[in-house]
Coordinates of N, CA, C and O in Angstrom, one line a residue:
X58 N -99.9 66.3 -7.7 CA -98.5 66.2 -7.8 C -98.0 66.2 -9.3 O -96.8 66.3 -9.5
X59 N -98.9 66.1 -10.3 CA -98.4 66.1 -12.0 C -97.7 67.0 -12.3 O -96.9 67.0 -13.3
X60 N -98.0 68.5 -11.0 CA -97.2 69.7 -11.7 C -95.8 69.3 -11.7 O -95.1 69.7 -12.7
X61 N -95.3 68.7 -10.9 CA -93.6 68.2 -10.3 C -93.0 67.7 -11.9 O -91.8 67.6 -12.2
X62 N -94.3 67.3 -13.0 CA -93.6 66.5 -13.6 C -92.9 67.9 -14.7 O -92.0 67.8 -15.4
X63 N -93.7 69.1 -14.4 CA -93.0 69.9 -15.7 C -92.6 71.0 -15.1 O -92.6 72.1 -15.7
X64 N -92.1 70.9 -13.4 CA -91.0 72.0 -12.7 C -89.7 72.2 -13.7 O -89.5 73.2 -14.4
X65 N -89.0 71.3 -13.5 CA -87.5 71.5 -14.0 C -87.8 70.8 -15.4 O -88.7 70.0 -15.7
X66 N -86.3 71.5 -16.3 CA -86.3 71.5 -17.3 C -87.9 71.6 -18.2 O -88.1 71.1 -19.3
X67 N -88.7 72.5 -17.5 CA -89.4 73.6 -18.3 C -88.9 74.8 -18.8 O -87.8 75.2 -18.4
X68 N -89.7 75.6 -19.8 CA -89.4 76.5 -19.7 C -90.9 77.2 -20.3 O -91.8 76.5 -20.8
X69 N -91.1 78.7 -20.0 CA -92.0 78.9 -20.3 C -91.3 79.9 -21.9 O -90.2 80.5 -21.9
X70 N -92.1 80.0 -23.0 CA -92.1 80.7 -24.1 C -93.0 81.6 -24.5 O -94.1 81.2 -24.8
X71 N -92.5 83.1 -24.5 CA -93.6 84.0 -25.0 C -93.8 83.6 -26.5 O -93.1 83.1 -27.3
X72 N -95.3 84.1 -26.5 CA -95.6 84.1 -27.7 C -96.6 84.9 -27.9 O -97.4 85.1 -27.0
X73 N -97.0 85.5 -29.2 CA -97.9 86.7 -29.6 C -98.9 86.6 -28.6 O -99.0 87.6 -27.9
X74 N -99.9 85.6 -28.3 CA -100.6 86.0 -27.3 C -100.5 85.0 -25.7 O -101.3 84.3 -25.0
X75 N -99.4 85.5 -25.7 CA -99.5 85.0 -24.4 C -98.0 84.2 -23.8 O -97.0 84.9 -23.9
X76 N -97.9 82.5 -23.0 CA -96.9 82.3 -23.6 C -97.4 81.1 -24.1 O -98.5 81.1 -24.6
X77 N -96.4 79.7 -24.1 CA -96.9 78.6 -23.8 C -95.6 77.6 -23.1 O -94.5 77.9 -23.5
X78 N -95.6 76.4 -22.2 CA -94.8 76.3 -21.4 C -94.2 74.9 -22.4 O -94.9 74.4 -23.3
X79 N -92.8 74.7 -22.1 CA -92.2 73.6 -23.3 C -91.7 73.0 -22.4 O -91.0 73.7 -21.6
X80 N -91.7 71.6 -22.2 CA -90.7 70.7 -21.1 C -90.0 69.4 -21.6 O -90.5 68.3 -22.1
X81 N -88.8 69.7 -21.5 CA -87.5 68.9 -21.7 C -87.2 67.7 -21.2 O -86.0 67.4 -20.9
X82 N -88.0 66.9 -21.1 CA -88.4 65.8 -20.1 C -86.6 65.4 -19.9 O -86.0 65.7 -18.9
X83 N -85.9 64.9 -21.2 CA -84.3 64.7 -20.8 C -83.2 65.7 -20.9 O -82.1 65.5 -21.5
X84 N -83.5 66.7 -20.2 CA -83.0 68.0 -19.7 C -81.8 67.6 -18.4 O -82.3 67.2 -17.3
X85 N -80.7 67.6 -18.6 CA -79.4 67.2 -17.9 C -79.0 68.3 -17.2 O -78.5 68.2 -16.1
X86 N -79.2 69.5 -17.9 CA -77.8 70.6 -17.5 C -78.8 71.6 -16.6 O -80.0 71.5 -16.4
X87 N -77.6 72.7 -16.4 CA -78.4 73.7 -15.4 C -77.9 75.0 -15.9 O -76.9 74.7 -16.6
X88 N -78.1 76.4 -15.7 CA -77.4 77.5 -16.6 C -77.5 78.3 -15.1 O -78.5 78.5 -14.3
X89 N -76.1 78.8 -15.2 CA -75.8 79.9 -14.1 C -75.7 81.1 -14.5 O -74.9 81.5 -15.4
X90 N -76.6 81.8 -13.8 CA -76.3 83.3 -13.6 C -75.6 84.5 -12.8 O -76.3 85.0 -12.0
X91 N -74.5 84.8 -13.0 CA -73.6 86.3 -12.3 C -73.7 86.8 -13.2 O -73.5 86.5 -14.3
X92 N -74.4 88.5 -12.5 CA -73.9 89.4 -12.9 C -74.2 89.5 -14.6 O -73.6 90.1 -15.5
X93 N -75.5 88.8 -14.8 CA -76.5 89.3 -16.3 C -75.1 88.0 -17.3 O -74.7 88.2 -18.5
X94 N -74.8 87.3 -16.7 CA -73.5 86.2 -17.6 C -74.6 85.0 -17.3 O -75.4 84.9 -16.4
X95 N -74.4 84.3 -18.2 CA -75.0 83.3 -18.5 C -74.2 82.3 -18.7 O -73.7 82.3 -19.8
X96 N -73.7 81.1 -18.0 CA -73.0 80.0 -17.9 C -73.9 78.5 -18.3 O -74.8 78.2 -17.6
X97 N -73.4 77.8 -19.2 CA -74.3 76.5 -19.0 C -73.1 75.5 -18.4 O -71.9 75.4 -18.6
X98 N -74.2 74.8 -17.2 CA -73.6 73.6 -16.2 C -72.1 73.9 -15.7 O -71.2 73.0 -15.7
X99 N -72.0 75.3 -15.3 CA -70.8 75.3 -14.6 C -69.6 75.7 -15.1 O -68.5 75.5 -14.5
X100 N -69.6 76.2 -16.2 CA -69.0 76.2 -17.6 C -68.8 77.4 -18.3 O -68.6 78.5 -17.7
X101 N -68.8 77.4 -19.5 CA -68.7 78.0 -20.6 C -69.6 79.6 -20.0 O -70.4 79.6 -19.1
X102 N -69.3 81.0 -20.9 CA -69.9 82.2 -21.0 C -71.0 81.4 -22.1 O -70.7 80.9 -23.2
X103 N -72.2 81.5 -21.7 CA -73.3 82.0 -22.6 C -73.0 83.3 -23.5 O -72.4 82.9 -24.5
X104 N -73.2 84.2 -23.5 CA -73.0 85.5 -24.2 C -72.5 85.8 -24.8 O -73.0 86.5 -25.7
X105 N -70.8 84.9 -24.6 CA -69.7 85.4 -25.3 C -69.9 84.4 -27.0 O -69.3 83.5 -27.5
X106 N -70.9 85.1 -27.5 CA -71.3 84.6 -28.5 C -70.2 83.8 -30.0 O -70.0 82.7 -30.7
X107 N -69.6 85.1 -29.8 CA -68.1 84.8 -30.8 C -67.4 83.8 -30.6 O -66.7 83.5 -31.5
X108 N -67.2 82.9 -29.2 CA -66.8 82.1 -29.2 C -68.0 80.5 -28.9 O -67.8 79.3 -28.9
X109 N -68.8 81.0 -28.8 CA -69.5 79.7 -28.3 C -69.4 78.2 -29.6 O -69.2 78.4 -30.8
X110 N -69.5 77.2 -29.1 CA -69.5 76.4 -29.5 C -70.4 75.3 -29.3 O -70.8 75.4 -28.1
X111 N -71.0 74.3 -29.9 CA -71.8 73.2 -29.2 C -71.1 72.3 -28.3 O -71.8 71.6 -27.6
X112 N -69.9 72.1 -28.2 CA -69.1 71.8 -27.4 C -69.0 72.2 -26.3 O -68.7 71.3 -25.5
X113 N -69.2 73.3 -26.0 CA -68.8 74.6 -24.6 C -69.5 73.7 -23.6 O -68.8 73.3 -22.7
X114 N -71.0 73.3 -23.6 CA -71.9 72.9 -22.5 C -71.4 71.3 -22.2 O -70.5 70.7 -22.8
X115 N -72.2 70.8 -20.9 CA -72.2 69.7 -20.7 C -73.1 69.6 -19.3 O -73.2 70.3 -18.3
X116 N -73.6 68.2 -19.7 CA -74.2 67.6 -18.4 C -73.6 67.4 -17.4 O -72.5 67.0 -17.3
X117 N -74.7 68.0 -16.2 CA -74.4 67.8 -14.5 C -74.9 66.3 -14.6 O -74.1 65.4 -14.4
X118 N -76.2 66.1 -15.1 CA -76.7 64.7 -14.5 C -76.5 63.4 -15.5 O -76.6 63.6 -16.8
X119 N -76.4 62.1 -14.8 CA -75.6 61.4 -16.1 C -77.5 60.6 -16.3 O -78.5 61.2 -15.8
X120 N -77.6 59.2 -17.1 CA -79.0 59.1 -17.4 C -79.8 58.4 -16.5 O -80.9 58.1 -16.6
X121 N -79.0 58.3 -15.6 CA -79.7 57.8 -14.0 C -80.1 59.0 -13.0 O -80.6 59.0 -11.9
X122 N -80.0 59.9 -13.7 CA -79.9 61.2 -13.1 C -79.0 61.6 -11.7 O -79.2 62.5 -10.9
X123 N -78.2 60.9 -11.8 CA -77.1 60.9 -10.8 C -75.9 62.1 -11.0 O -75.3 62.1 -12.1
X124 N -75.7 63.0 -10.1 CA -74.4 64.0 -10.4 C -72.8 63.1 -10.9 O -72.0 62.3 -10.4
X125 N -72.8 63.9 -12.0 CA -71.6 64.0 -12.8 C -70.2 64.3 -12.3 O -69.1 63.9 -12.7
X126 N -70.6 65.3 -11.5 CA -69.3 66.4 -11.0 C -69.2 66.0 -9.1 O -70.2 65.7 -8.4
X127 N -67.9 66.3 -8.7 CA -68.0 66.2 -7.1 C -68.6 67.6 -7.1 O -68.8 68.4 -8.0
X128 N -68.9 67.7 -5.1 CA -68.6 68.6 -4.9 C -67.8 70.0 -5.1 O -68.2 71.1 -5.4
X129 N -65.9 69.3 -4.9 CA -65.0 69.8 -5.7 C -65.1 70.6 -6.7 O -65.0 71.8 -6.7
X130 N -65.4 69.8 -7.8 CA -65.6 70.0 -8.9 C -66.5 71.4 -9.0 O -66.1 72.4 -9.5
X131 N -67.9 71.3 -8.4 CA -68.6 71.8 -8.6 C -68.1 73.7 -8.0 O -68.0 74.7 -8.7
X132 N -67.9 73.6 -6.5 CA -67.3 74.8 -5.8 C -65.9 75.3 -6.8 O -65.7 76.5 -6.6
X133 N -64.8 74.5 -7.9 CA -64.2 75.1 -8.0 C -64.8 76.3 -9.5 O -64.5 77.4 -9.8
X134 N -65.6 75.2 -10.2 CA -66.7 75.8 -11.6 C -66.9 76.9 -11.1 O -66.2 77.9 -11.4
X135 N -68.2 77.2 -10.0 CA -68.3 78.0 -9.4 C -67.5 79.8 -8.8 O -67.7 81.0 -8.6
X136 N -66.6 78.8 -8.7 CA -65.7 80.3 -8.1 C -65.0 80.6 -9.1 O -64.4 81.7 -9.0
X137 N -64.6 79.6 -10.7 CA -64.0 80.6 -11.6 C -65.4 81.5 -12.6 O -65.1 82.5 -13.2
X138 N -66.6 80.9 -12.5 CA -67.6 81.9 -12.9 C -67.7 83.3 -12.1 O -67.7 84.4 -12.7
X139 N -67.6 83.2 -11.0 CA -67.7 84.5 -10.0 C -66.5 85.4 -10.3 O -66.5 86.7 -10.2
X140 N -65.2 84.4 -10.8 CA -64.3 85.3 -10.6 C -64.4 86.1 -12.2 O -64.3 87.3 -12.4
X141 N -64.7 85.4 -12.7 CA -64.7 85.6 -14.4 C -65.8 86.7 -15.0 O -65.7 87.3 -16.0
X142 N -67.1 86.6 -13.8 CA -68.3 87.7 -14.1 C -68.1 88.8 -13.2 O -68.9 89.7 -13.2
X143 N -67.2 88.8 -12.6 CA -66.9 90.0 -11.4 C -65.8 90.9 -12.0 O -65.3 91.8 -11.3
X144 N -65.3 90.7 -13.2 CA -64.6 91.6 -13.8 C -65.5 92.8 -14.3 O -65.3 94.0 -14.4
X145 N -66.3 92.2 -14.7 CA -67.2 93.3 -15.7 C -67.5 94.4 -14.9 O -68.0 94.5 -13.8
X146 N -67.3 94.9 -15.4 CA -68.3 96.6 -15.0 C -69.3 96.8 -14.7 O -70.1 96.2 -15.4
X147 N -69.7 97.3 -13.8 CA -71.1 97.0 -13.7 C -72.0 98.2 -14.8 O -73.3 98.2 -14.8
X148 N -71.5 98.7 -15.3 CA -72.2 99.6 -16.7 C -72.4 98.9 -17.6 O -73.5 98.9 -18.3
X149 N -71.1 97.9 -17.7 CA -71.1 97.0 -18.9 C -72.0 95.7 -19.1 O -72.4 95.2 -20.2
X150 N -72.4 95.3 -17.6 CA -73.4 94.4 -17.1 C -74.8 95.0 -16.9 O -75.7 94.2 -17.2
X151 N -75.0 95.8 -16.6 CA -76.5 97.0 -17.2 C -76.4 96.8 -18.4 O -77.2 95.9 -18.6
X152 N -75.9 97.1 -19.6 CA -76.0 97.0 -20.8 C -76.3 95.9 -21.9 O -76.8 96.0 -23.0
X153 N -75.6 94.5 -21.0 CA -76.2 93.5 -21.8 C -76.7 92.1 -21.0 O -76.7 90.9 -21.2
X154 N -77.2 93.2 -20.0 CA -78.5 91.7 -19.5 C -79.3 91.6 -20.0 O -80.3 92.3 -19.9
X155 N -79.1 90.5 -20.8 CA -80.5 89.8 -21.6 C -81.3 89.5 -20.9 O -82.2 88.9 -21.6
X156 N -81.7 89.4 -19.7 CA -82.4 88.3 -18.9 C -83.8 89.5 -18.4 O -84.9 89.1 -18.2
X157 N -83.3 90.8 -18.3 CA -84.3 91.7 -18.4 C -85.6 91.8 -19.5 O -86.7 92.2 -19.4
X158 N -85.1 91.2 -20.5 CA -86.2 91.1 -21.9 C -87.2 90.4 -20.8 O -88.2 90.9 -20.6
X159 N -86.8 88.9 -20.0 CA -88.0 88.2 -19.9 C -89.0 89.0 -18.9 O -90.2 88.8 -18.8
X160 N -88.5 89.7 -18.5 CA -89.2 90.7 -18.1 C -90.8 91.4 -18.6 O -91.9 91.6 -18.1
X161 N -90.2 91.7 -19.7 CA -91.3 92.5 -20.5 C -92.4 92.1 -20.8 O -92.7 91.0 -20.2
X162 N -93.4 92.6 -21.7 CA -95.0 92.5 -22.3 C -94.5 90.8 -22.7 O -93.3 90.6 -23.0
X163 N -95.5 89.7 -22.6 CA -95.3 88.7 -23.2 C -95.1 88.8 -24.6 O -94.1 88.2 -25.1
X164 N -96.1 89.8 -25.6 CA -96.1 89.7 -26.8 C -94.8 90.9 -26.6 O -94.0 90.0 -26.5
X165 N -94.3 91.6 -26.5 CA -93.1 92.3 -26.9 C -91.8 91.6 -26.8 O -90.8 91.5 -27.5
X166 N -92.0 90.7 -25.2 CA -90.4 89.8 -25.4 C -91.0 89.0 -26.4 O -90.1 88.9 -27.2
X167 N -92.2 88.1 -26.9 CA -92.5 87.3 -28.1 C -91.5 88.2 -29.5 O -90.7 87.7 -30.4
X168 N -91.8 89.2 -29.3 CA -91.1 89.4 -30.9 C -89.6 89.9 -30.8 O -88.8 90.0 -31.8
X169 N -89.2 90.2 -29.2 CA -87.7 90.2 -29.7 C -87.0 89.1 -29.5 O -85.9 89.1 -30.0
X170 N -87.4 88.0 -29.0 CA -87.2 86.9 -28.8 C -86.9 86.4 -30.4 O -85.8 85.9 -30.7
X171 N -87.8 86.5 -31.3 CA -87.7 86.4 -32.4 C -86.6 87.2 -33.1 O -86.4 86.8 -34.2
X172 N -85.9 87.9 -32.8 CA -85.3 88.9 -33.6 C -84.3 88.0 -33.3 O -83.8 87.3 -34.2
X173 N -84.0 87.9 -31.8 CA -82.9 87.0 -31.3 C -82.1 86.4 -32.0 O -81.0 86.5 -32.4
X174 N -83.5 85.3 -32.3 CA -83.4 83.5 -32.9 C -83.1 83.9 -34.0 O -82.7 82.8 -34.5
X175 N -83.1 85.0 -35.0 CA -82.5 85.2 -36.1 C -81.0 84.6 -36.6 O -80.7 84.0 -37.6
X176 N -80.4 85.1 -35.5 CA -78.9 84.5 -35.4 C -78.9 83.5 -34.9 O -79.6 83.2 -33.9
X177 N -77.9 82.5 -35.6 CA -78.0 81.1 -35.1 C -77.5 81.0 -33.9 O -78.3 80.5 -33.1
X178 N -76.3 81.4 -33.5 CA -75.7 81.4 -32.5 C -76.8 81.5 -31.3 O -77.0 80.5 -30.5
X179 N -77.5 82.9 -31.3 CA -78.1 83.2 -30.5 C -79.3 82.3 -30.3 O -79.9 82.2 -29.3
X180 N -79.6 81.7 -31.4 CA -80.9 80.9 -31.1 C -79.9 79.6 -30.3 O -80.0 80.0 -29.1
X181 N -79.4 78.9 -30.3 CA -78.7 77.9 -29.7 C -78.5 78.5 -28.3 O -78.9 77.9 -27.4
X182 N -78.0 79.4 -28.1 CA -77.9 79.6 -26.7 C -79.6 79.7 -26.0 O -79.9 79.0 -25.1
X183 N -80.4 80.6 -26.6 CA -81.6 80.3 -26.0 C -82.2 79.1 -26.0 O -82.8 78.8 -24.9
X184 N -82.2 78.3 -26.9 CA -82.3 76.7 -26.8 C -81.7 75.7 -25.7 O -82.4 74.8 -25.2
X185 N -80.3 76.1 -25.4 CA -79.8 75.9 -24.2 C -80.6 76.0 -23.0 O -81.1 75.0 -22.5
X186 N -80.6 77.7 -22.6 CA -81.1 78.3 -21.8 C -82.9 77.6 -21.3 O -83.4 77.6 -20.2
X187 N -83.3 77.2 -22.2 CA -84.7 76.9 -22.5 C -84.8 75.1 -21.6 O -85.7 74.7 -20.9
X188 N -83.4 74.5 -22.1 CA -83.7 73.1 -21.9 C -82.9 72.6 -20.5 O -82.5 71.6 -19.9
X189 N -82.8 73.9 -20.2 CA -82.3 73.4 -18.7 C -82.7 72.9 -17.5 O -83.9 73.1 -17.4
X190 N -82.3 72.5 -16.7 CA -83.4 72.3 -15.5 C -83.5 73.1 -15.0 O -84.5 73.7 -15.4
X191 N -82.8 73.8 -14.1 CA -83.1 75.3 -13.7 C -82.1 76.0 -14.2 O -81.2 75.5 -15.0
X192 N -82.2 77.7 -13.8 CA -81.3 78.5 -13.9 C -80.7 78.8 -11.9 O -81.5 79.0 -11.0
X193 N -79.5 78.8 -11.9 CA -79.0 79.1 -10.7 C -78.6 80.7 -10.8 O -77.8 81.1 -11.7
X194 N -79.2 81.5 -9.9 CA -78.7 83.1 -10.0 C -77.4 83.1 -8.7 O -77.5 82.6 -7.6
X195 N -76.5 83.7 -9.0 CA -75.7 83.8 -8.0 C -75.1 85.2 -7.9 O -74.0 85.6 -8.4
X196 N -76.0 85.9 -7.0 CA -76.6 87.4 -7.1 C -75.2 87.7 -6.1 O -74.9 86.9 -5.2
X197 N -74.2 89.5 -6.5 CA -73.7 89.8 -6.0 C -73.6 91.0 -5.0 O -72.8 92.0 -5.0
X198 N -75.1 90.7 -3.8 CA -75.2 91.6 -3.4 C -75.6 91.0 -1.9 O -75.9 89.8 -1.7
X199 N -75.6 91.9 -0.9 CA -75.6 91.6 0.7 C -77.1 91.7 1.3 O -77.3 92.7 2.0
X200 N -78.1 91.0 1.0 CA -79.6 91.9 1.8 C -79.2 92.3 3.1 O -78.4 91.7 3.8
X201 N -80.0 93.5 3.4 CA -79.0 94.3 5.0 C -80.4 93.3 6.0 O -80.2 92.7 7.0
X202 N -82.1 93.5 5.1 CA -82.5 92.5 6.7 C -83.7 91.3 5.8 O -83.9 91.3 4.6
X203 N -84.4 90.4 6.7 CA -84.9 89.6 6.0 C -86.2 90.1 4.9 O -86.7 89.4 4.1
X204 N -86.5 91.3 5.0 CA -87.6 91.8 3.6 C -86.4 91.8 2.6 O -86.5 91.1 1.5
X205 N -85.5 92.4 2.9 CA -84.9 92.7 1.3 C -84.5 91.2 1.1 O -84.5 90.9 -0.1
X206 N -84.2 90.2 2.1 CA -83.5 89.0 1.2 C -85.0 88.3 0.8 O -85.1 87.2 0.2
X207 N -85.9 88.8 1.2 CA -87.3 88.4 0.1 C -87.4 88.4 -1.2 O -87.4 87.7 -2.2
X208 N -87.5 89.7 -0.7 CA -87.7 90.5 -2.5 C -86.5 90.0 -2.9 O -86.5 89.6 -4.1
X209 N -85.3 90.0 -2.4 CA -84.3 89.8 -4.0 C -84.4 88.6 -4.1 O -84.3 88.4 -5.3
X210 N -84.6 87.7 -3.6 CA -85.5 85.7 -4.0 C -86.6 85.8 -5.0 O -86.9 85.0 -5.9
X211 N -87.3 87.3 -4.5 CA -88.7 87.0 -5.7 C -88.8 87.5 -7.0 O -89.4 87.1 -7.9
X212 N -87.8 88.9 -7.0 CA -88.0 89.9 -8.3 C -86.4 90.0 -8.1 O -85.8 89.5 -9.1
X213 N -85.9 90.3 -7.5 CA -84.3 90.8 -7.7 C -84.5 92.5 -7.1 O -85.6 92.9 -6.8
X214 N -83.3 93.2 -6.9 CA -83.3 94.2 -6.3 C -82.8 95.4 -7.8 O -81.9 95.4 -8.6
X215 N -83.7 96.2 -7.6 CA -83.2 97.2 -8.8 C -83.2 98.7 -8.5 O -83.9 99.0 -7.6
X216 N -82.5 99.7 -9.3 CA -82.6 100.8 -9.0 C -81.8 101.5 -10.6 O -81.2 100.8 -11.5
X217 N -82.0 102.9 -10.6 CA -81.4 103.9 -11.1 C -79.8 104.1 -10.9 O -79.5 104.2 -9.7
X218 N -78.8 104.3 -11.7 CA -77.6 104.7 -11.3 C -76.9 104.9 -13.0 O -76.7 104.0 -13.8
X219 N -76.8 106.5 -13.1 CA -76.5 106.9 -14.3 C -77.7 106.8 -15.5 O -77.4 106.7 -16.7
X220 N -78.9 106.9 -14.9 CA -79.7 106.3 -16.1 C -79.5 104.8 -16.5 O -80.2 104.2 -17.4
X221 N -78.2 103.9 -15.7 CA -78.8 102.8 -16.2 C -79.2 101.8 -14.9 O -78.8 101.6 -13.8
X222 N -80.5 101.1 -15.7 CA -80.8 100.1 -14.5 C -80.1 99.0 -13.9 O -80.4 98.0 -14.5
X223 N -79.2 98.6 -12.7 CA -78.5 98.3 -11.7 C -79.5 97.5 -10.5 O -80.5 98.0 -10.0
X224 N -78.9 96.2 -10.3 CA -79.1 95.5 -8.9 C -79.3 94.4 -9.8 O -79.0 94.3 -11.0
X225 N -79.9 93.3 -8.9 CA -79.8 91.4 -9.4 C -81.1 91.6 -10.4 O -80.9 90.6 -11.2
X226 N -81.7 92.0 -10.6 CA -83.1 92.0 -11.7 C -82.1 91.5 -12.7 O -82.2 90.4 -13.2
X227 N -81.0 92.5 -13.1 CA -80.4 92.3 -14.4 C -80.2 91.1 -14.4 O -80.2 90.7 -15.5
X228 N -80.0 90.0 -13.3 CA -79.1 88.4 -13.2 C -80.2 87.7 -13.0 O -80.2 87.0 -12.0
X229 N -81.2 87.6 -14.0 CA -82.7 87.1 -13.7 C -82.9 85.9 -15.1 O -82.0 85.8 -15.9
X230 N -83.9 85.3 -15.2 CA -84.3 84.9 -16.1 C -85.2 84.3 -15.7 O -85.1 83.3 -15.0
X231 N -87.0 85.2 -16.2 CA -87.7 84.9 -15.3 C -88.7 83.8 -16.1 O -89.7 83.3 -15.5
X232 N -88.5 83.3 -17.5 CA -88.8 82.1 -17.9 C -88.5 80.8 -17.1 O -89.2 79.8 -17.4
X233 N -87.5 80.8 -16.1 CA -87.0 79.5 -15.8 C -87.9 79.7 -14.5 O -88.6 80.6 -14.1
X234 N -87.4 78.1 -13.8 CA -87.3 78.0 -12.2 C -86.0 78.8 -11.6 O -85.0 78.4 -12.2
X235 N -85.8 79.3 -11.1 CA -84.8 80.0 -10.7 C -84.4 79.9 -9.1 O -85.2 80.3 -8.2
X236 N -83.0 79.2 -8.8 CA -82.7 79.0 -7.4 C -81.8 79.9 -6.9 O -81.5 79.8 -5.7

């Protein structure tokens, strides 16, 4: 049962050879995913780099680890993320899911990973991203029978459209636990 102790708020980190896993023992928040957007705890655009702030995030769980937010609360966070990631295009959301890098060669996401963290901004969001308990995907698509609602639980659903890559892959982040 020791594995339980480094489930949530892990994260795993590429690195030149290989990765290595990093855990957050007092890791509070959780980071949502629509639609390749990246939200921390219900909140704030990840992405929207130009505005982010260290301010934007905040804790779900307080230090008893007890929820912060109602229900309420939580369904209404929720439906302004959906509403707010459902504008985008979906060309525009092909284009900058970051969440596909984790995808790649360990040592290849290792070095763009690096390029990333170059910019501060961007390192702080991955830092975020890293210290969360999980990532929540909140995929906007219908499985028609129970294989496909498999596969899109395990890998996400992807395809070709215009030369660009389209379906929930892009709304992934396969460093985390992902619910």
């Amino acid at each position: 049962m020791d594995q339980y102790t480094r489930l949530f708020g892990a994260a795993r980190i590429p690195t030149d050879r290989g990765c290595k896993m990093k855990v957050y023992s007092n890791s509070r928040h959780i980071v949502i995913l629509r639609r390749g957007q990246f939200c921390g705890s219900l909140g704030f655009l990840l992405c929207k780099l130009s505005t982010y702030r260290d301010s934007d995030w905040f804790d779900v769980l307080d230090d008893d680890s007890l929820p912060l937010l109602t229900e309420r609360e939580v369904l209404r966070n929720l439906q302004a993320i959906v509403s707010d990631a459902d504008t985008l295009d979906r060309s525009e959301v092909a284009r900058k899911a970051i969440g596909v890098l984790s995808t790649e060669n360990r040592k290849i996401w290792s070095g763009l990973r690096k390029m990333l963290q170059q910019d501060r901004n961007n390192a702080s969001c991955l830092h975020i991203v890293d210290r969360a308990l999980f990532v929540v995907c909140l995929d906007d698509t219908t499985p028609e029978s129970l294989a496909d609602l498999c596969s899109n639980f395990l890998c996400g659903t992807y395809s070709l459209q215009g030369g660009e890559q389209i379906g929930t892959c892009t709304n992934r982040w396969y460093d985390k636990v992902q619910a």
